Each structure stands twice: as C-alpha cells, then as structure tokens.
Short mmCIF file of C-alpha atoms and ligand atoms in Angstrom, two decimals:
data_model
loop_
_atom_site.label_atom_id
_atom_site.label_comp_id
_atom_site.label_asym_id
_atom_site.label_seq_id
_atom_site.Cartn_x
_atom_site.Cartn_y
_atom_site.Cartn_z
CA MET A 1 -64.63 17.49 -5.65
CA THR A 2 -68.13 16.23 -6.38
CA ALA A 3 -71.02 17.23 -4.17
CA LEU A 4 -71.40 13.63 -3.08
CA ALA A 5 -67.84 13.24 -1.92
CA SER A 6 -68.12 16.22 0.41
CA VAL A 7 -71.04 14.69 2.27
CA GLU A 8 -69.97 13.26 5.62
CA PRO A 9 -70.42 9.50 5.68
CA ALA A 10 -73.23 8.47 8.01
CA ARG A 11 -71.77 7.50 11.36
CA ASP A 12 -72.76 4.19 12.77
CA SER A 13 -72.52 5.02 16.46
CA ALA A 14 -72.45 1.34 17.38
CA ALA A 15 -69.32 0.86 15.28
CA VAL A 16 -67.42 3.83 16.72
CA PRO A 17 -67.71 3.68 20.49
CA PRO A 18 -67.06 6.95 22.34
CA ALA A 19 -63.61 7.40 23.85
CA SER A 20 -63.10 6.24 27.41
CA LEU A 21 -61.52 8.38 30.11
CA VAL A 22 -60.27 5.25 31.91
CA GLY A 23 -56.57 4.47 31.51
CA LEU A 24 -55.49 7.92 30.26
CA PRO A 25 -52.42 9.38 31.93
CA ARG A 26 -53.25 12.54 33.88
CA ASP A 27 -51.99 14.91 31.16
CA ALA A 28 -53.98 13.09 28.48
CA LEU A 29 -57.08 13.20 30.66
CA ALA A 30 -56.57 16.96 31.07
CA GLU A 31 -56.17 17.28 27.31
CA ALA A 32 -59.40 15.34 26.71
CA LEU A 33 -61.27 17.65 29.10
CA ARG A 34 -59.84 20.73 27.42
CA GLY A 35 -60.98 19.32 24.09
CA ALA A 36 -64.47 18.84 25.53
CA GLY A 37 -64.66 22.59 26.18
CA ILE A 38 -63.82 22.74 29.89
CA PRO A 39 -62.38 26.22 30.54
CA ALA A 40 -58.58 26.24 30.92
CA GLY A 41 -58.78 27.55 34.49
CA GLN A 42 -60.84 24.55 35.59
CA VAL A 43 -59.01 21.75 33.84
CA ARG A 44 -56.64 20.90 36.69
CA MET A 45 -59.36 20.71 39.29
CA ARG A 46 -61.72 18.72 37.06
CA THR A 47 -58.93 16.28 36.19
CA SER A 48 -58.31 15.58 39.89
CA GLN A 49 -62.01 15.24 40.61
CA ILE A 50 -62.62 12.81 37.77
CA TRP A 51 -59.45 10.85 38.60
CA HIS A 52 -60.74 10.42 42.14
CA TRP A 53 -64.19 9.28 40.99
CA LEU A 54 -62.73 6.77 38.55
CA TYR A 55 -60.08 5.11 40.66
CA GLN A 56 -60.90 5.73 44.30
CA ARG A 57 -64.67 5.55 44.11
CA GLY A 58 -65.04 3.28 41.11
CA VAL A 59 -67.96 5.10 39.48
CA THR A 60 -69.10 3.97 36.06
CA ASP A 61 -71.52 6.79 35.41
CA PHE A 62 -70.88 10.53 35.14
CA ALA A 63 -74.18 11.12 36.94
CA ALA A 64 -72.56 9.87 40.19
CA MET A 65 -69.93 12.65 40.14
CA THR A 66 -71.78 14.86 42.58
CA ASN A 67 -69.17 17.63 42.86
CA ILE A 68 -69.45 18.33 39.13
CA SER A 69 -72.31 20.43 37.79
CA LYS A 70 -75.17 18.69 36.04
CA SER A 71 -74.53 20.49 32.77
CA LEU A 72 -70.86 19.55 32.75
CA ARG A 73 -71.72 15.92 33.61
CA ASP A 74 -74.10 15.89 30.65
CA THR A 75 -71.42 17.31 28.36
CA LEU A 76 -68.96 14.64 29.47
CA ALA A 77 -71.52 11.85 29.16
CA GLY A 78 -72.23 12.98 25.60
CA GLN A 79 -68.59 12.62 24.60
CA PHE A 80 -66.99 9.97 26.76
CA THR A 81 -67.65 6.61 28.31
CA LEU A 82 -66.49 4.99 31.55
CA ARG A 83 -67.44 1.50 30.41
CA ARG A 84 -65.97 -1.62 31.95
CA PRO A 85 -64.93 -4.71 30.02
CA GLU A 86 -67.87 -7.06 29.62
CA ILE A 87 -67.84 -10.19 31.80
CA VAL A 88 -68.52 -13.16 29.51
CA ARG A 89 -67.99 -15.84 32.17
CA GLU A 90 -67.06 -16.02 35.82
CA GLN A 91 -65.71 -19.26 37.26
CA VAL A 92 -64.99 -20.00 40.90
CA SER A 93 -62.52 -22.68 41.96
CA VAL A 94 -63.04 -24.95 44.96
CA ASP A 95 -60.15 -23.00 46.56
CA GLY A 96 -61.91 -19.63 46.09
CA THR A 97 -59.81 -18.50 43.10
CA ARG A 98 -61.94 -16.64 40.58
CA LYS A 99 -61.41 -16.37 36.86
CA TRP A 100 -63.19 -13.99 34.53
CA LEU A 101 -63.32 -14.21 30.79
CA LEU A 102 -63.57 -10.58 29.69
CA ARG A 103 -64.63 -9.19 26.34
CA PHE A 104 -63.15 -6.00 24.95
CA PRO A 105 -64.50 -4.05 21.99
CA PRO A 106 -62.78 -4.14 18.62
CA ARG A 107 -60.11 -1.51 18.09
CA GLY A 108 -60.13 -0.37 14.51
CA ALA A 109 -60.96 -3.17 12.14
CA GLY A 110 -61.54 -6.45 13.90
CA ARG A 111 -63.80 -8.43 16.15
CA PRO A 112 -64.27 -8.02 19.90
CA VAL A 113 -61.52 -9.92 21.72
CA GLU A 114 -61.45 -11.90 24.93
CA ALA A 115 -58.84 -12.36 27.65
CA GLU A 116 -58.73 -13.82 31.14
CA THR A 117 -58.09 -12.27 34.56
CA VAL A 118 -57.61 -14.28 37.75
CA TYR A 119 -58.15 -13.34 41.42
CA ILE A 120 -56.28 -15.35 44.03
CA PRO A 121 -57.43 -14.71 47.61
CA GLU A 122 -55.07 -15.67 50.43
CA GLU A 123 -55.15 -15.11 54.18
CA GLY A 124 -53.40 -11.73 54.16
CA ARG A 125 -53.62 -10.62 50.55
CA GLY A 126 -55.69 -10.69 47.39
CA THR A 127 -53.64 -10.98 44.21
CA LEU A 128 -54.97 -10.09 40.80
CA CYS A 129 -53.26 -11.69 37.82
CA VAL A 130 -53.72 -9.33 34.87
CA SER A 131 -53.32 -9.96 31.12
CA SER A 132 -51.38 -7.58 28.87
CA GLN A 133 -52.15 -9.12 25.47
CA VAL A 134 -54.73 -11.33 23.81
CA GLY A 135 -52.58 -14.33 22.97
CA CYS A 136 -48.80 -14.00 22.87
CA THR A 137 -46.21 -13.61 20.12
CA LEU A 138 -43.91 -15.93 22.03
CA THR A 139 -44.18 -19.68 22.11
CA CYS A 140 -42.78 -20.97 25.39
CA THR A 141 -43.28 -24.71 25.11
CA PHE A 142 -44.81 -25.24 28.59
CA CYS A 143 -47.35 -22.38 28.38
CA HIS A 144 -50.93 -22.72 27.21
CA THR A 145 -51.14 -19.03 26.21
CA GLY A 146 -48.14 -19.68 23.95
CA THR A 147 -50.31 -21.97 21.82
CA GLN A 148 -52.68 -19.09 21.05
CA ARG A 149 -51.53 -16.78 18.32
CA MET A 150 -51.10 -13.15 19.17
CA VAL A 151 -54.35 -11.29 18.47
CA ARG A 152 -53.62 -7.81 19.77
CA ASN A 153 -52.20 -5.72 22.59
CA LEU A 154 -54.59 -4.66 25.30
CA THR A 155 -54.87 -0.89 25.75
CA ALA A 156 -54.15 0.88 29.05
CA GLU A 157 -57.92 1.28 29.45
CA GLU A 158 -58.36 -2.48 29.11
CA ILE A 159 -55.53 -3.29 31.52
CA VAL A 160 -56.83 -0.87 34.18
CA GLY A 161 -60.34 -2.12 33.34
CA GLN A 162 -59.38 -5.61 34.52
CA ILE A 163 -58.55 -4.20 37.96
CA LEU A 164 -61.69 -2.06 38.11
CA VAL A 165 -64.08 -4.79 37.03
CA THR A 166 -62.59 -7.14 39.63
CA ARG A 167 -63.04 -4.53 42.34
CA ASP A 168 -66.66 -4.10 41.21
CA ARG A 169 -67.31 -7.83 41.48
CA LEU A 170 -65.62 -8.15 44.88
CA GLY A 171 -67.21 -5.04 46.35
CA ASP A 172 -63.74 -3.50 46.82
CA PHE A 173 -64.85 0.15 46.47
CA PRO A 174 -66.06 2.36 49.33
CA GLU A 175 -69.72 1.83 50.12
CA ALA A 176 -69.81 -1.44 48.16
CA GLU A 177 -70.64 -4.81 49.70
CA THR A 178 -68.79 -8.05 49.05
CA PRO A 179 -71.31 -10.57 47.68
CA PRO A 180 -71.98 -13.38 50.19
CA GLY A 181 -69.85 -16.48 49.59
CA THR A 182 -66.98 -14.59 47.97
CA VAL A 183 -63.59 -15.72 49.31
CA VAL A 184 -61.49 -12.65 50.17
CA PRO A 185 -58.53 -11.96 52.50
CA ALA A 186 -59.31 -11.75 56.20
CA GLU A 187 -58.04 -8.17 56.37
CA GLY A 188 -56.74 -5.32 54.24
CA ARG A 189 -57.70 -4.42 50.70
CA LEU A 190 -59.44 -7.09 48.69
CA VAL A 191 -57.20 -6.47 45.68
CA SER A 192 -53.93 -5.76 47.49
CA ASN A 193 -51.46 -6.98 44.85
CA VAL A 194 -51.32 -6.92 41.08
CA VAL A 195 -49.13 -9.24 39.01
CA MET A 196 -48.69 -8.87 35.26
CA MET A 197 -48.65 -12.65 34.87
CA GLY A 198 -51.76 -13.28 32.83
CA MET A 199 -51.83 -13.68 29.07
CA GLY A 200 -49.10 -12.03 27.04
CA GLU A 201 -45.63 -10.53 27.35
CA PRO A 202 -45.98 -7.15 29.13
CA LEU A 203 -42.70 -5.72 27.82
CA TYR A 204 -43.95 -6.21 24.25
CA ASN A 205 -46.80 -3.84 25.10
CA PHE A 206 -44.67 -1.38 26.99
CA ASP A 207 -46.52 1.93 26.76
CA ASN A 208 -49.94 0.55 27.63
CA VAL A 209 -48.59 -1.50 30.53
CA ARG A 210 -46.64 1.51 31.80
CA ASP A 211 -49.64 3.84 31.67
CA ALA A 212 -51.87 1.26 33.37
CA LEU A 213 -49.41 0.41 36.14
CA ARG A 214 -48.79 4.08 36.85
CA ILE A 215 -52.50 4.45 37.56
CA ALA A 216 -52.41 1.31 39.72
CA ALA A 217 -49.54 2.82 41.74
CA ASP A 218 -50.77 6.43 41.82
CA GLY A 219 -51.52 7.51 45.39
CA ASP A 220 -54.69 9.30 44.25
CA GLY A 221 -55.46 6.54 41.75
CA ILE A 222 -55.79 2.84 42.59
CA ALA A 223 -53.10 3.52 45.19
CA LEU A 224 -51.25 0.22 45.44
CA SER A 225 -47.66 0.43 46.59
CA LYS A 226 -45.14 -0.31 43.81
CA ARG A 227 -43.86 -3.09 46.02
CA ARG A 228 -47.22 -4.79 45.61
CA ILE A 229 -47.13 -4.68 41.82
CA THR A 230 -45.01 -7.20 39.90
CA LEU A 231 -44.22 -7.28 36.22
CA SER A 232 -43.19 -10.69 34.89
CA THR A 233 -41.19 -10.93 31.68
CA SER A 234 -39.98 -13.86 29.65
CA GLY A 235 -36.74 -11.91 29.18
CA VAL A 236 -37.06 -8.88 26.91
CA ALA A 237 -33.63 -7.71 28.11
CA PRO A 238 -33.42 -4.35 26.27
CA GLU A 239 -36.71 -3.13 27.79
CA ILE A 240 -35.73 -3.97 31.39
CA PRO A 241 -33.83 -0.71 32.09
CA ARG A 242 -36.78 1.29 30.73
CA ALA A 243 -39.18 -0.72 32.88
CA GLY A 244 -37.06 0.21 35.90
CA ALA A 245 -36.91 3.88 34.99
CA GLU A 246 -40.48 4.44 33.76
CA ILE A 247 -42.54 1.95 35.79
CA GLY A 248 -40.40 1.02 38.79
CA VAL A 249 -42.48 -1.90 40.03
CA MET A 250 -41.13 -5.25 41.23
CA LEU A 251 -39.60 -7.38 38.52
CA ALA A 252 -40.01 -11.11 37.92
CA ILE A 253 -38.02 -13.03 35.32
CA SER A 254 -39.25 -16.28 33.81
CA LEU A 255 -35.91 -18.07 33.81
CA HIS A 256 -36.86 -21.78 33.79
CA ALA A 257 -33.47 -23.11 32.62
CA VAL A 258 -29.81 -22.62 33.49
CA THR A 259 -28.20 -23.32 30.10
CA ASP A 260 -28.82 -21.44 26.88
CA GLU A 261 -29.27 -24.75 25.12
CA LEU A 262 -32.32 -25.71 27.20
CA ARG A 263 -33.65 -22.18 27.57
CA ASP A 264 -33.54 -21.72 23.78
CA GLU A 265 -35.99 -24.59 23.62
CA LEU A 266 -38.29 -23.76 26.57
CA VAL A 267 -38.33 -19.96 26.28
CA PRO A 268 -37.45 -19.29 22.63
CA ILE A 269 -36.91 -15.56 23.19
CA ASN A 270 -33.62 -16.72 24.74
CA ARG A 271 -32.21 -17.08 21.22
CA LYS A 272 -32.45 -13.30 20.94
CA TRP A 273 -31.37 -12.37 24.46
CA PRO A 274 -29.46 -15.23 26.06
CA ILE A 275 -29.09 -15.83 29.80
CA ALA A 276 -25.90 -13.76 30.32
CA GLU A 277 -27.43 -10.70 28.63
CA LEU A 278 -30.67 -11.09 30.56
CA LEU A 279 -28.87 -11.35 33.89
CA ASP A 280 -26.74 -8.30 33.08
CA ALA A 281 -29.95 -6.32 32.56
CA CYS A 282 -31.21 -7.64 35.91
CA ARG A 283 -28.02 -6.61 37.72
CA ALA A 284 -28.57 -3.06 36.47
CA TYR A 285 -32.24 -2.90 37.57
CA PRO A 286 -32.57 0.25 39.69
CA GLY A 287 -33.22 0.11 43.41
CA LEU A 288 -32.22 -3.50 44.01
CA SER A 289 -31.45 -4.41 47.59
CA ASN A 290 -32.10 -7.29 49.94
CA ALA A 291 -35.42 -5.69 50.75
CA ARG A 292 -36.21 -5.23 47.06
CA ARG A 293 -35.24 -8.35 45.14
CA ILE A 294 -35.90 -9.70 41.68
CA THR A 295 -38.04 -12.83 41.60
CA PHE A 296 -36.79 -15.57 39.29
CA GLU A 297 -39.57 -17.92 38.25
CA TYR A 298 -38.62 -21.51 37.58
CA VAL A 299 -41.25 -23.96 36.35
CA MET A 300 -40.57 -27.51 37.54
CA LEU A 301 -40.65 -29.87 34.56
CA LYS A 302 -40.11 -33.53 35.34
CA GLY A 303 -36.78 -34.81 34.02
CA VAL A 304 -36.22 -31.63 31.99
CA ASN A 305 -34.83 -28.90 34.29
CA ASP A 306 -35.23 -30.25 37.82
CA SER A 307 -31.92 -31.95 38.77
CA ASP A 308 -29.69 -31.15 41.75
CA ALA A 309 -26.95 -30.06 39.35
CA GLU A 310 -29.33 -27.53 37.78
CA ALA A 311 -30.25 -26.18 41.21
CA ARG A 312 -26.55 -25.64 41.96
CA GLU A 313 -25.98 -23.98 38.60
CA LEU A 314 -28.95 -21.68 39.24
CA VAL A 315 -27.34 -20.53 42.48
CA ARG A 316 -24.05 -19.90 40.68
CA LEU A 317 -25.72 -17.90 37.89
CA LEU A 318 -27.62 -15.60 40.25
CA LYS A 319 -24.58 -14.77 42.40
CA GLY A 320 -24.56 -11.09 43.24
CA ILE A 321 -28.19 -10.42 42.29
CA PRO A 322 -30.58 -9.77 45.19
CA ALA A 323 -32.97 -12.54 44.23
CA LYS A 324 -35.78 -14.78 45.34
CA ILE A 325 -36.49 -17.99 43.44
CA ASN A 326 -40.08 -18.91 42.94
CA LEU A 327 -40.48 -22.58 42.04
CA ILE A 328 -43.67 -23.15 40.08
CA PRO A 329 -45.02 -26.69 39.86
CA PHE A 330 -45.87 -27.17 36.18
CA ASN A 331 -49.60 -26.74 35.58
CA PRO A 332 -50.82 -29.14 32.93
CA TRP A 333 -53.07 -28.29 29.99
CA PRO A 334 -54.51 -30.46 27.21
CA GLY A 335 -51.74 -31.68 24.92
CA ALA A 336 -48.90 -30.25 27.02
CA PRO A 337 -45.63 -32.06 26.31
CA TYR A 338 -44.45 -32.04 29.97
CA GLU A 339 -45.23 -33.43 33.38
CA CYS A 340 -44.82 -31.75 36.72
CA SER A 341 -41.80 -32.83 38.77
CA GLU A 342 -42.46 -35.11 41.75
CA TRP A 343 -43.02 -33.26 45.00
CA GLU A 344 -39.84 -34.69 46.61
CA ARG A 345 -37.81 -33.50 43.62
CA ILE A 346 -39.21 -29.99 43.92
CA GLU A 347 -38.38 -29.97 47.63
CA ALA A 348 -34.84 -31.24 47.05
CA PHE A 349 -34.31 -28.52 44.42
CA ALA A 350 -35.74 -25.88 46.78
CA ASP A 351 -33.42 -27.08 49.58
CA ILE A 352 -30.27 -26.60 47.52
CA VAL A 353 -31.33 -23.09 46.51
CA ASN A 354 -32.38 -22.30 50.05
CA ARG A 355 -29.14 -23.53 51.62
CA ALA A 356 -27.28 -21.13 49.31
CA GLY A 357 -29.13 -18.28 51.03
CA TYR A 358 -32.00 -17.60 48.60
CA ALA A 359 -35.65 -17.71 49.56
CA SER A 360 -37.13 -20.48 47.41
CA PRO A 361 -40.88 -20.66 47.96
CA ILE A 362 -42.80 -23.30 46.04
CA ARG A 363 -45.85 -21.65 44.49
CA THR A 364 -49.02 -23.43 45.56
CA PRO A 365 -51.05 -24.10 42.42
CA ARG A 366 -54.34 -22.22 42.68
CA GLY A 367 -57.46 -22.62 40.62
CA ARG A 368 -56.25 -25.62 38.59
CA ASP A 369 -59.83 -27.02 38.47
CA ILE A 370 -60.99 -23.97 36.49
CA PHE A 371 -57.80 -23.67 34.43
CA ALA A 372 -56.82 -20.50 36.24
CA ALA A 373 -53.32 -21.49 37.38
CA CYS A 374 -50.08 -20.05 35.92
CA GLY A 375 -49.70 -20.80 32.26
CA GLN A 376 -53.20 -22.26 31.83
CA LEU A 377 -54.88 -19.15 30.47
CA LYS A 378 -56.10 -19.00 26.92
CA SER A 379 -59.11 -17.50 25.15
CA ALA A 380 -60.89 -18.52 22.00
CA SER A 381 -60.07 -15.20 20.29
CA GLU A 382 -58.29 -15.74 17.04
CA ARG A 383 -56.52 -13.42 14.77
CA MET A 384 -58.61 -12.67 11.72
CA PRO A 385 -57.17 -13.69 8.40
CA LYS A 386 -55.71 -10.66 6.63
CA SER A 387 -58.29 -10.76 3.84
CA GLU A 388 -61.13 -10.53 6.37
CA ARG A 389 -59.47 -7.63 8.22
CA GLU A 390 -59.05 -5.71 5.00
CA MET A 391 -62.66 -6.31 4.09
CA MET A 392 -63.80 -4.84 7.40
CA ARG A 393 -61.54 -1.84 6.98
CA ALA A 394 -63.01 -1.17 3.56
CA GLU A 395 -66.59 -1.30 4.83
N1 SAH B 1 -45.31 -13.50 29.59
C1 SAH B 1 -44.85 -13.24 30.90
C2 SAH B 1 -45.95 -13.23 31.94
C3 SAH B 1 -47.03 -14.27 31.84
S1 SAH B 1 -46.67 -15.91 32.27
C4 SAH B 1 -43.78 -14.24 31.26
O1 SAH B 1 -43.58 -15.20 30.53
O2 SAH B 1 -43.13 -14.03 32.29
C5 SAH B 1 -46.59 -15.96 34.06
C6 SAH B 1 -45.68 -17.09 34.61
O3 SAH B 1 -46.27 -18.39 34.44
C7 SAH B 1 -44.35 -17.13 33.88
O4 SAH B 1 -43.27 -17.31 34.78
C8 SAH B 1 -44.53 -18.35 33.01
O5 SAH B 1 -43.31 -18.86 32.60
C9 SAH B 1 -45.30 -19.28 33.92
N2 SAH B 1 -45.94 -20.40 33.24
C10 SAH B 1 -46.34 -20.46 31.95
N3 SAH B 1 -46.91 -21.68 31.70
C11 SAH B 1 -46.87 -22.38 32.85
C12 SAH B 1 -47.34 -23.68 33.23
N4 SAH B 1 -47.97 -24.46 32.37
N5 SAH B 1 -47.15 -24.08 34.50
C13 SAH B 1 -46.56 -23.24 35.40
N6 SAH B 1 -46.11 -22.02 35.10
C14 SAH B 1 -46.25 -21.57 33.84
FE1 SF4 B 2 -46.04 -15.72 26.36
FE2 SF4 B 2 -45.24 -15.72 28.97
FE3 SF4 B 2 -46.60 -17.80 27.95
FE4 SF4 B 2 -44.09 -17.37 27.18
S1 SF4 B 2 -44.78 -17.90 29.27
S2 SF4 B 2 -45.81 -17.88 25.81
S3 SF4 B 2 -44.02 -15.14 27.15
S4 SF4 B 2 -47.36 -15.72 28.18
#
C-alpha cells in the first residue's frame, strides 16, 4: 500500500449529511445511541426520552431536550440531525386544502428529490395524504403520478418527516400556535388521520412504510390509532398478508374495474396479480369485521367503468368481504385520456352498491385548484441517466 492510499480522503461534510434519528425503529434508535457512547445502563431511558421529544413534542433541536444533560446533548448534536424535509412550496386551495412540495436530500449518488404531501381539513378530522415514493414504477392510465418515472423510494425518516413538517406548519404540537387563517378541524387533533395515498405504491417500499407507520401508530410516538391510518395499494397481492401482520393499519384497494380485461388496462399490475388473487388476499386480511372493513376505491371514468352492470358485478365480486366502496370522481390532469363520469351516473352507481348493503360514499374532490386531489400529484424530479449517476458515484 502506498503512503498516499492510506490517507483518508477529505470529507466534504456538505456531501455526507449526518444521520438522522427520525424514523428509526426503537431498537435502531437504541443502537445508534449506544454507538454514540451512551452507557449501556442509560440507553433504554435515553431512547424513551428522545422518542418523546421527537414525536410528542416535535423538537428539531437537541438543545430543547431539557431532561438530557448539556454535554450529552452536545455529543448527540455532533453526530446526528433532527432535520425536517425542506418546504419548497406551499399552496392553499380555496377549500382550505394545503399542498407542500417537499425536498429531500440525495441518498447516495443522486440529486435532491421532491415529493408532495397534502393536508385535507374537514369538520371533524384532518387527513394527511402522505407519499411513499418519488414517482411510481406503475403506470395506471388515469393517474398523474403514473406518468412520472420512478425516481426512488422515500426512507422511513422522509415518510415520518412529512407528518412532522405538517404538524410544524399547522401548529399541531403542544405549546405551538396555529397560524391565523389556517383551515383546521373544529375539534380534535389537527392531523387526526394519515392515508398512504400520495405519490407511489407503498407496498413496493414495504420496510420504510412499515417503520414509518409504526411510529405514527406508536402510543408514545405520533400516537394515531391504527384505525385512523390507511394504506392504499394498487394490488400488490403477495405483500397484503405481511402488511396485515407487520403494520396492521386499515387497508384500501384501488380496484377501479370489475373485469381483468379492463383492469389490465387501467391498473397494469393486474396482469401480475389478477382480481381473483387480489380478492383472495383481501379475504385473508387479519382482523376484518363489519367494524373494520376494507375500502375499495373505484375511480369513476365516463363511459369506461361506470355502468349499472359494472356496479352489480362489483357487488357480486365483493360478496363475503367486509367492505366499503369509495367512489372517486376522476380528477383531471393535463393530457389525461379520460373524463369524469356525470354526477347522475355516479349517484346511480352508488345507489346500486348501496342497496346491496355496502356503504358507498362519493369522495368529494378537494384541492383540485392546486392540483392536490387524488391522482393529481407529481413532482419535477427525474431519474438521472445512468451515466450521470455513475459519474457522481465516481467523484
Ligand atoms: N399507489 C397507491 C396509492 C396512491 S394513489 C394506489 O394506487 O392505491 C391514491 C388513490 O387515488 C388510488 O385509489 C388511485 O387509484 C387514485 N387515483 C389515481 N389517479 C386518480 C385520478 N386522476 N382521479 C381520481 N383518483 C385517482
Ligand atoms: Fe402508482 Fe397508485 Fe398512481 Fe397507480 S394509482 S400509478 S400505483 S400512484
């Protein structure tokens, strides 16, 4: 070995950001603290303290952790960060819906990436629609995100970060104030529900989504009931049992068609896991009951999937599954090849489903004016060409 080769390469601290403690499962957080030199006998207590500061109090600075000694806070601050995603743009709809374009640092070789998060305030609840990926590998024909190529998975830190940054902006932590003019629910928590219905397919980013949702549901963490967290999948059938066992939140299935022929076209993942296989996985989802049903999402596309016969077939297909059918008026985007069904058609479809004994709410489109409604999300992040990625890695 030459003398030169043994010299440590100069570290560009801007290029290698310190590790974050946000989004780590409890045991990994404990491990990180042990690695930082915290004595073994203290690790458990410190883990609980830091967990509390991060998720119940929402602190972004170690200096605020007043039950931890100054010297230990300094040690932690020297090694870790509690950074939030950067807000690039905040848009507010006339109906009070808010959309943030968030920027996340590069992971390994690559550029910073951007994804969107949407807050939908209603009378009795505040729902946060969270992204799991930048772009999507799937190409559902009615979805704007589907026209953006997959850039990368979001990490658990980045998924939890979307919830934390929203709570910062809304003043949803103790001792924080809600900025004047912000539309929030009349009572209860400001972020009371989380839906994995933003950009990306959550079951194609299983581990990160699991770790993030466990923090969202942890009683000492963000502390939302699992009944107030919903994971929506386009139909990754083989991961559904694992989602039930390891995450255990409410499940939503993007069904959208009642024949394989049409679903193959609208939701191309159907070619891999057709309707019968998907519904078998749903039937086996743990804990199903009339009080705990699967939501089937059905986008209403004019003249494509919205006939009375299709409504009847939907009822037949779902027989025996405790289900609720959420009819989503199609939200348009530039160049979309569909139109939304007429209102009377949607109501007629809903009536048939409803008369068969299923709840069939029609989802009110929210935030269409700022492109925040279902299926309208997209960011400008692009996947780097391979040559460029390799160049950055070599640098
Ligand atoms: N990838 C996951 C979750 C994100 S999409 C999934 O597909 O389930 C969230 C919901 O919005 C899905 O039911 C999706 O099918 C629906 N959606 C997509 N594009 C839409 C559009 N243009 N109008 C209405 N709903 C849409
Ligand atoms: Fe991806 Fe869901 Fe959009 Fe399909 S509907 S392209 S799975 S985000």
